[in-house]
Coordinates of C-alpha atoms and ligand atoms in Angstrom, one line a residue:
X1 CA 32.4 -17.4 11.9
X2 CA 36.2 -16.6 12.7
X3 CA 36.8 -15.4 9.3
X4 CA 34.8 -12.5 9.6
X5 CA 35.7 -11.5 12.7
X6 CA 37.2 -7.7 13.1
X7 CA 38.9 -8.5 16.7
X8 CA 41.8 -6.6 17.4
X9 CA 41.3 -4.2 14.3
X10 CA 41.5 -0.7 13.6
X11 CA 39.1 0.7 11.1
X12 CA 39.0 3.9 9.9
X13 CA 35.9 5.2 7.9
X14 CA 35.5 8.7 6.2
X15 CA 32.5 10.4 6.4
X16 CA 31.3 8.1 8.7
X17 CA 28.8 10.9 10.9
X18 CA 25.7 9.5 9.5
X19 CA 24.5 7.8 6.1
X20 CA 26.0 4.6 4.4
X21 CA 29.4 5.4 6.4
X22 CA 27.5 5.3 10.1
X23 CA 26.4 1.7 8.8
X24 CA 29.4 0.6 7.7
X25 CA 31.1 1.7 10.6
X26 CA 28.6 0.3 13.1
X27 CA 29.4 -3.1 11.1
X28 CA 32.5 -3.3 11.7
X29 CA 32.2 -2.1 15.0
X30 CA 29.6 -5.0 15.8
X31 CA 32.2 -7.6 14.0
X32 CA 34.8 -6.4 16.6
X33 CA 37.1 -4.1 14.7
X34 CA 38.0 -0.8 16.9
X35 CA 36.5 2.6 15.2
X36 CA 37.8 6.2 14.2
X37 CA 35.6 8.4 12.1
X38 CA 36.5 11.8 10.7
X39 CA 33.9 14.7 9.0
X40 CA 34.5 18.3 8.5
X41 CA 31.6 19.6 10.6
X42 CA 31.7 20.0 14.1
X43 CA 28.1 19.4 14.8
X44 CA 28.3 16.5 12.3
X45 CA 31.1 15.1 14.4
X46 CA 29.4 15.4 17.9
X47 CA 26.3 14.4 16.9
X48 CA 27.8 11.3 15.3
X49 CA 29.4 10.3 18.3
X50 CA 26.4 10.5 20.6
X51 CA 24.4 8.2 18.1
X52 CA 27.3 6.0 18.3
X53 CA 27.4 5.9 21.6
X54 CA 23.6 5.6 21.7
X55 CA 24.4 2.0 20.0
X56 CA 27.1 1.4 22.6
X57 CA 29.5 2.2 19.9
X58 CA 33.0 3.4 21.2
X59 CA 34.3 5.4 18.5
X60 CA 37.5 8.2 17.8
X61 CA 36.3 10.6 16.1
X62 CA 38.6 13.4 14.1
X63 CA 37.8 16.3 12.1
X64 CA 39.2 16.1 9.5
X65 CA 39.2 17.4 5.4
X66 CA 39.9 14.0 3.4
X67 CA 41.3 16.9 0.7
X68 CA 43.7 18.3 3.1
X69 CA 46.9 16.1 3.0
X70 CA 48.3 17.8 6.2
X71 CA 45.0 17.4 7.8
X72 CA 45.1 13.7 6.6
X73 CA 48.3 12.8 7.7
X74 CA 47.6 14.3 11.3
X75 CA 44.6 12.1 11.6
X76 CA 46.5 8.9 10.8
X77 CA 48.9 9.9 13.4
X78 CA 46.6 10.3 15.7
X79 CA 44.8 7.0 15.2
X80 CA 48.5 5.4 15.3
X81 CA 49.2 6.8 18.4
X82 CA 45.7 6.3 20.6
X83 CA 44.5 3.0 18.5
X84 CA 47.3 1.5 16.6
X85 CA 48.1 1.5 12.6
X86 CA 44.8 1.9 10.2
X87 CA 44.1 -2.2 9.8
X88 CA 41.0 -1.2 8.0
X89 CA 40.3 2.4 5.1
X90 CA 36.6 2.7 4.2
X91 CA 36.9 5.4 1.7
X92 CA 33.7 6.6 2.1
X93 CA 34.0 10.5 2.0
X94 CA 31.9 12.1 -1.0
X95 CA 29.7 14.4 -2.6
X96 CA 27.4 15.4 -5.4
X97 CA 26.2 18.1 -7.2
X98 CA 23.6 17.8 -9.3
X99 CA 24.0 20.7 -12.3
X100 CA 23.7 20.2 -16.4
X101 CA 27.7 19.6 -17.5
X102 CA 27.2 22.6 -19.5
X103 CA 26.1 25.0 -16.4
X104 CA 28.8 23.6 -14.3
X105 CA 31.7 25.6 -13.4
X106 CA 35.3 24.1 -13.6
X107 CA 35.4 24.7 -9.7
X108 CA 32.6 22.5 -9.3
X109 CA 33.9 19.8 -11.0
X110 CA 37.0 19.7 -9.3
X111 CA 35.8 20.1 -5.8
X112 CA 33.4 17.4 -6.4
X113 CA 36.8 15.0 -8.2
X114 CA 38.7 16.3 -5.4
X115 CA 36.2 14.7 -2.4
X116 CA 35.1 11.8 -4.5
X117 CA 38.8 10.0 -6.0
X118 CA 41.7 12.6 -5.2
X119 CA 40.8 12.1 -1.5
X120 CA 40.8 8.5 -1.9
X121 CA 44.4 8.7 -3.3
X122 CA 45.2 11.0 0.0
X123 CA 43.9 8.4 2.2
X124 CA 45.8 5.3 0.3
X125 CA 48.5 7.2 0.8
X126 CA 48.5 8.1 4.3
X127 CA 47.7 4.5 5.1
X128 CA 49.3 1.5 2.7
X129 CA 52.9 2.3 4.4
X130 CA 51.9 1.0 8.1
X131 CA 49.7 -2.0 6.2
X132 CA 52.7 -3.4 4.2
X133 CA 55.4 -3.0 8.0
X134 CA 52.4 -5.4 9.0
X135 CA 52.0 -7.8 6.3
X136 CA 48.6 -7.4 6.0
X137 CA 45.9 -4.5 4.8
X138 CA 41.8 -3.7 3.8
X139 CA 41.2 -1.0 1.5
X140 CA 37.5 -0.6 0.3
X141 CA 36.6 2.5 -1.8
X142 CA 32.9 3.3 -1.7
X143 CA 31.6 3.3 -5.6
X144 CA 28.6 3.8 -7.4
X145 CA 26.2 3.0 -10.2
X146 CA 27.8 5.8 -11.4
X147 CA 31.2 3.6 -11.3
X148 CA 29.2 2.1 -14.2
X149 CA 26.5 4.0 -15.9
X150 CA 25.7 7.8 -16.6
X151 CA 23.0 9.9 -15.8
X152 CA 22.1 13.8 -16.6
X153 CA 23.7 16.3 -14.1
X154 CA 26.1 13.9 -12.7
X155 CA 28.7 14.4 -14.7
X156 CA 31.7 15.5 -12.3
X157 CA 30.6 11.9 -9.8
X158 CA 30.4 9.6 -12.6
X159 CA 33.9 10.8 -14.0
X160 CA 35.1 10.6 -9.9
X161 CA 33.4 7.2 -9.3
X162 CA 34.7 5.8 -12.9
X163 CA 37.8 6.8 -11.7
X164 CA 37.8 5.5 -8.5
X165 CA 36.6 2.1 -9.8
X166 CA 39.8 2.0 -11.7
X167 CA 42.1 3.2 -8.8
X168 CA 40.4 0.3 -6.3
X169 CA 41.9 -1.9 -9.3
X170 CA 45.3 -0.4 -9.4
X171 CA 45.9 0.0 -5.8
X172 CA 45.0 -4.1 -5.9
X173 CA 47.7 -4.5 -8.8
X174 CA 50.5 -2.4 -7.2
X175 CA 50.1 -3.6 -3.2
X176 CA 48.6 -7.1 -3.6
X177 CA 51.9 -8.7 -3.3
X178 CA 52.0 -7.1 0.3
X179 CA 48.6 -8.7 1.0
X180 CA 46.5 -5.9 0.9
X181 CA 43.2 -6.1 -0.6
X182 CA 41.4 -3.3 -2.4
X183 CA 38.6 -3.5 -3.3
X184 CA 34.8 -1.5 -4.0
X185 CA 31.5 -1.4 -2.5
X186 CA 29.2 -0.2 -5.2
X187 CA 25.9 1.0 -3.6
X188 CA 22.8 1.7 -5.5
X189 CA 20.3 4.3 -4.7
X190 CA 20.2 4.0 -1.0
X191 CA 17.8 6.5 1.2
X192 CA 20.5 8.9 3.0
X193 CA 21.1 12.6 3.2
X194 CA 22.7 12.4 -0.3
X195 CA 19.6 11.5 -1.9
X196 CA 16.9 13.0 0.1
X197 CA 16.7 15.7 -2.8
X198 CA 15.6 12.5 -5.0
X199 CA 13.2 11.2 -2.7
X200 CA 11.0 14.1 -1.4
X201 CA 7.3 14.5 -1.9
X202 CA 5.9 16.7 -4.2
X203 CA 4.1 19.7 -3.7
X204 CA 0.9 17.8 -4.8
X205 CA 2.0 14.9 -2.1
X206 CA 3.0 12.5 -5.2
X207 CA 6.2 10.8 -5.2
X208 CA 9.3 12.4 -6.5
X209 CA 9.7 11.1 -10.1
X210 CA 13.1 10.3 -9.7
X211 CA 12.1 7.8 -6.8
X212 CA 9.2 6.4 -9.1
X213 CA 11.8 5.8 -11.5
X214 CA 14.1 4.3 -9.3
X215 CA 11.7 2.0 -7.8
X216 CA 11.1 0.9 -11.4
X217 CA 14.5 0.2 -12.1
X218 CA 15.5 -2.3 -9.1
X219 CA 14.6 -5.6 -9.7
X220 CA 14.1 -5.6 -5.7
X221 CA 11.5 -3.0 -6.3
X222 CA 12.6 -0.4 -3.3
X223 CA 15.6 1.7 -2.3
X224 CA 18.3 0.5 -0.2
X225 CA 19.0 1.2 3.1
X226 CA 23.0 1.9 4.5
X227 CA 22.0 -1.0 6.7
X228 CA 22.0 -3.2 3.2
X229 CA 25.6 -2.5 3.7
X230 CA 26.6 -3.7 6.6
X231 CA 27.5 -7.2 5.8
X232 CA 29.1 -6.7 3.0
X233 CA 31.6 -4.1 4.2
X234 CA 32.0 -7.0 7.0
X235 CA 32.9 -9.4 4.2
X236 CA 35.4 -7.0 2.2
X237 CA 37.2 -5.7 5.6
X238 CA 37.7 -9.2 7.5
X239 CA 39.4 -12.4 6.1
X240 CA 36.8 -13.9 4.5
X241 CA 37.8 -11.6 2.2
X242 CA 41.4 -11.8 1.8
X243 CA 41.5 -13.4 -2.2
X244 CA 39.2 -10.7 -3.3
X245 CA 40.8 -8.0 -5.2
X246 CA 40.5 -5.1 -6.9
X247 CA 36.6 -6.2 -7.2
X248 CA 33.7 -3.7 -6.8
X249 CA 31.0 -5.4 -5.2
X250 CA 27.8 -3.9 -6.1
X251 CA 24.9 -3.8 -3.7
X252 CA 22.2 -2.2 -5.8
X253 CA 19.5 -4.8 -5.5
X254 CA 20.0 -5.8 -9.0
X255 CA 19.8 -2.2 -10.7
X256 CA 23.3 -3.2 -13.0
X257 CA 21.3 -7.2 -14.3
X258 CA 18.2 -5.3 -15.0
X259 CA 17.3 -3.7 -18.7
X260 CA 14.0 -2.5 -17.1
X261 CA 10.7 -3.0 -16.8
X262 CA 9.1 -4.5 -20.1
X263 CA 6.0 -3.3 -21.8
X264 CA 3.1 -5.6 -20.6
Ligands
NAP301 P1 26.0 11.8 2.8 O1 24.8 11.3 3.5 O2 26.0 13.0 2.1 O3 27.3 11.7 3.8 C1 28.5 12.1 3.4 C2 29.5 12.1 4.5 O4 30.8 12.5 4.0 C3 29.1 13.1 5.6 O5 29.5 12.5 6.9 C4 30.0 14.3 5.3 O6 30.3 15.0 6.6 C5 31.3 13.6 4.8 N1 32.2 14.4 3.9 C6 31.9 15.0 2.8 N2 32.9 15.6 2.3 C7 34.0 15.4 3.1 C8 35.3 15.8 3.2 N3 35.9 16.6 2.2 N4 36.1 15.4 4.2 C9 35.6 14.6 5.2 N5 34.3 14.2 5.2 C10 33.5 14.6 4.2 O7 26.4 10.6 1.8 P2 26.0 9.1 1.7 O8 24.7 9.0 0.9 O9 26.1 8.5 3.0 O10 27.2 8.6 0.8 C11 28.4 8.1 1.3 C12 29.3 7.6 0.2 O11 28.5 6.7 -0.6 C13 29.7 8.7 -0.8 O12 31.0 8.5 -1.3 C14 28.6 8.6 -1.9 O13 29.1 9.0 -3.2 C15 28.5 7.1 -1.9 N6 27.3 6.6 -2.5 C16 26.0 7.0 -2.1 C17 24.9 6.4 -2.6 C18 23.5 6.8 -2.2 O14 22.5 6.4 -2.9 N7 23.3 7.5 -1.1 C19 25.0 5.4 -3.6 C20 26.3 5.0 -4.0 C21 27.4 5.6 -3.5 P3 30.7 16.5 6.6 O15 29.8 17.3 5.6 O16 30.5 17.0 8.0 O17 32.1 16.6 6.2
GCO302 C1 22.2 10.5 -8.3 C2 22.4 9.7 -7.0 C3 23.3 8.6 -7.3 C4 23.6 7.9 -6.0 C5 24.6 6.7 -6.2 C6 24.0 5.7 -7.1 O1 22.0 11.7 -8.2 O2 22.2 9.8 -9.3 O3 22.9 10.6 -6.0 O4 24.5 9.0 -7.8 O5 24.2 8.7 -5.0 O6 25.8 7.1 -6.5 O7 24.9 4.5 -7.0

């Protein structure tokens, strides 16, 4: 269907050298929207774009810190210049660290705030000027459960991701008129690098807890997949799209509905 095709878009998308960014960007790639990626590694970045070209995928890719507002600002310039104005931010960018709030350092907190909603705000930024000279933007901040809920040792993401739930809304309030729409994908426990740590056998070959526990909390009984992504990043980046705002769309296979497994 026309309204959800990308044609003639530029997307960018943060983090995009492998996990729930790759899939996203490999969406909107497949829905027609042109593609620039940015990490911080190197090796991240070449590898990424031989897998994307693997796909058939053509793909800018930029190294780039989403912290670094010079660094920021370059990239966008760059994009302008070889693709056109950013049509399409997936702010997808982030990290965790996994510590007890009282055995984490102040440093840690703020470096994982500073990926996880300052960069966000860096990226907005950078970008909302070029979408309101063209009448029209998509902003879509990558969330969380932890948008939502807490858990132990996530203290520094669940403050970022609160927060960044409640920037997606603002950036909605102050630059809807201009007809951009911003709004969140929330995902919930998907199977990528970031939660390998939660997934891995035990030394006995048992399950991790954590992913027994996980598995018991989704009503769909499995963890997601960056693929179970795909179509609705295609939904919040295309027209389909364009009276949604300020929304986080959760894709969590019914974590959020579900009060948990009842006693038999
Ligand atoms: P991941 O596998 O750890 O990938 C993170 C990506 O972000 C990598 O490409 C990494 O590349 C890049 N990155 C990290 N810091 C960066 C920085 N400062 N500047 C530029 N790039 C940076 O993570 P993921 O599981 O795909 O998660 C992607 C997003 O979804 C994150 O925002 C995460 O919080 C969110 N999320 C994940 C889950 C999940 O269950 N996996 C669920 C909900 C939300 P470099 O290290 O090379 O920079
Ligand atoms: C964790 C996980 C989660 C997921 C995701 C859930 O340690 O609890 O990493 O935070 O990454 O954010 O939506």
């Amino acid at each position: 269907m026309v309204i959800f095709s990308l044609e003639g878009k530029v997307a960018l998308v943060t983090g995009a050298a492998y996990g729930i960014g790759f899939a996203i960007a490999r969406a909107l790639a497949e829905a027609g929207a042109r593609i620039a990626f940015n990490c911080r590694s190197a090796e991240h970045l070449e590898k990424a774009k031989a897998d994307y070209a693997a796909l058939g995928i053509p793909v800018r890719g930029y190294l780039c810190d989403v912290t670094k507002e010079d660094e920021v600002a370059r990239m966008v310039a760059d994009i302008k210049a070889e693709l056109g104005p950013v049509d399409i931010l997936v702010n997808n960018a982030g990290i965790i660290k996994r510590i007890p709030m009282t055995e984490m350092g102040v440093d840690e907190f703020r470096e994982v705030v500073d990926i996880d909603l300052t960069a966000p705000f860096i990226m907005a930024k950078a970008v909302i000027p070029d979408m309101i000279a063209k009448g029209r933007g998509k902003i879509i901040n990558v969330c969380s459960m932890m948008s939502e809920l807490g858990r132990e040792t996530v203290s520094a993401y669940a403050a970022a991701k609160g927060g960044l739930k409640m920037l997606t809304r603002n950036i909605a309030s102050e630059y809807g008129e201009y007809n951009i729409q911003c709004n969140g994908i929330g995902p919930g426990y998907i199977a990528t690098p970031q939660t390998a740590p939660l997934r891995e056998r035990q030394a006995d070959g048992s399950r991790h807890p954590f992913d027994a526990f996980i598995v018991s909390k989704t009503p769909a009984a499995r963890w997601g997949t960056p693929e179970d992504l795909m179509g609705p990043a295609v939904f919040l980046a295309s027209e389909a799209s364009d009276f949604v705002n300020g929304h986080i769309l959760y894709v969590d296979g019914g974590i959020l509905a579900y009060i948990g497994k009842q006693p038999k």
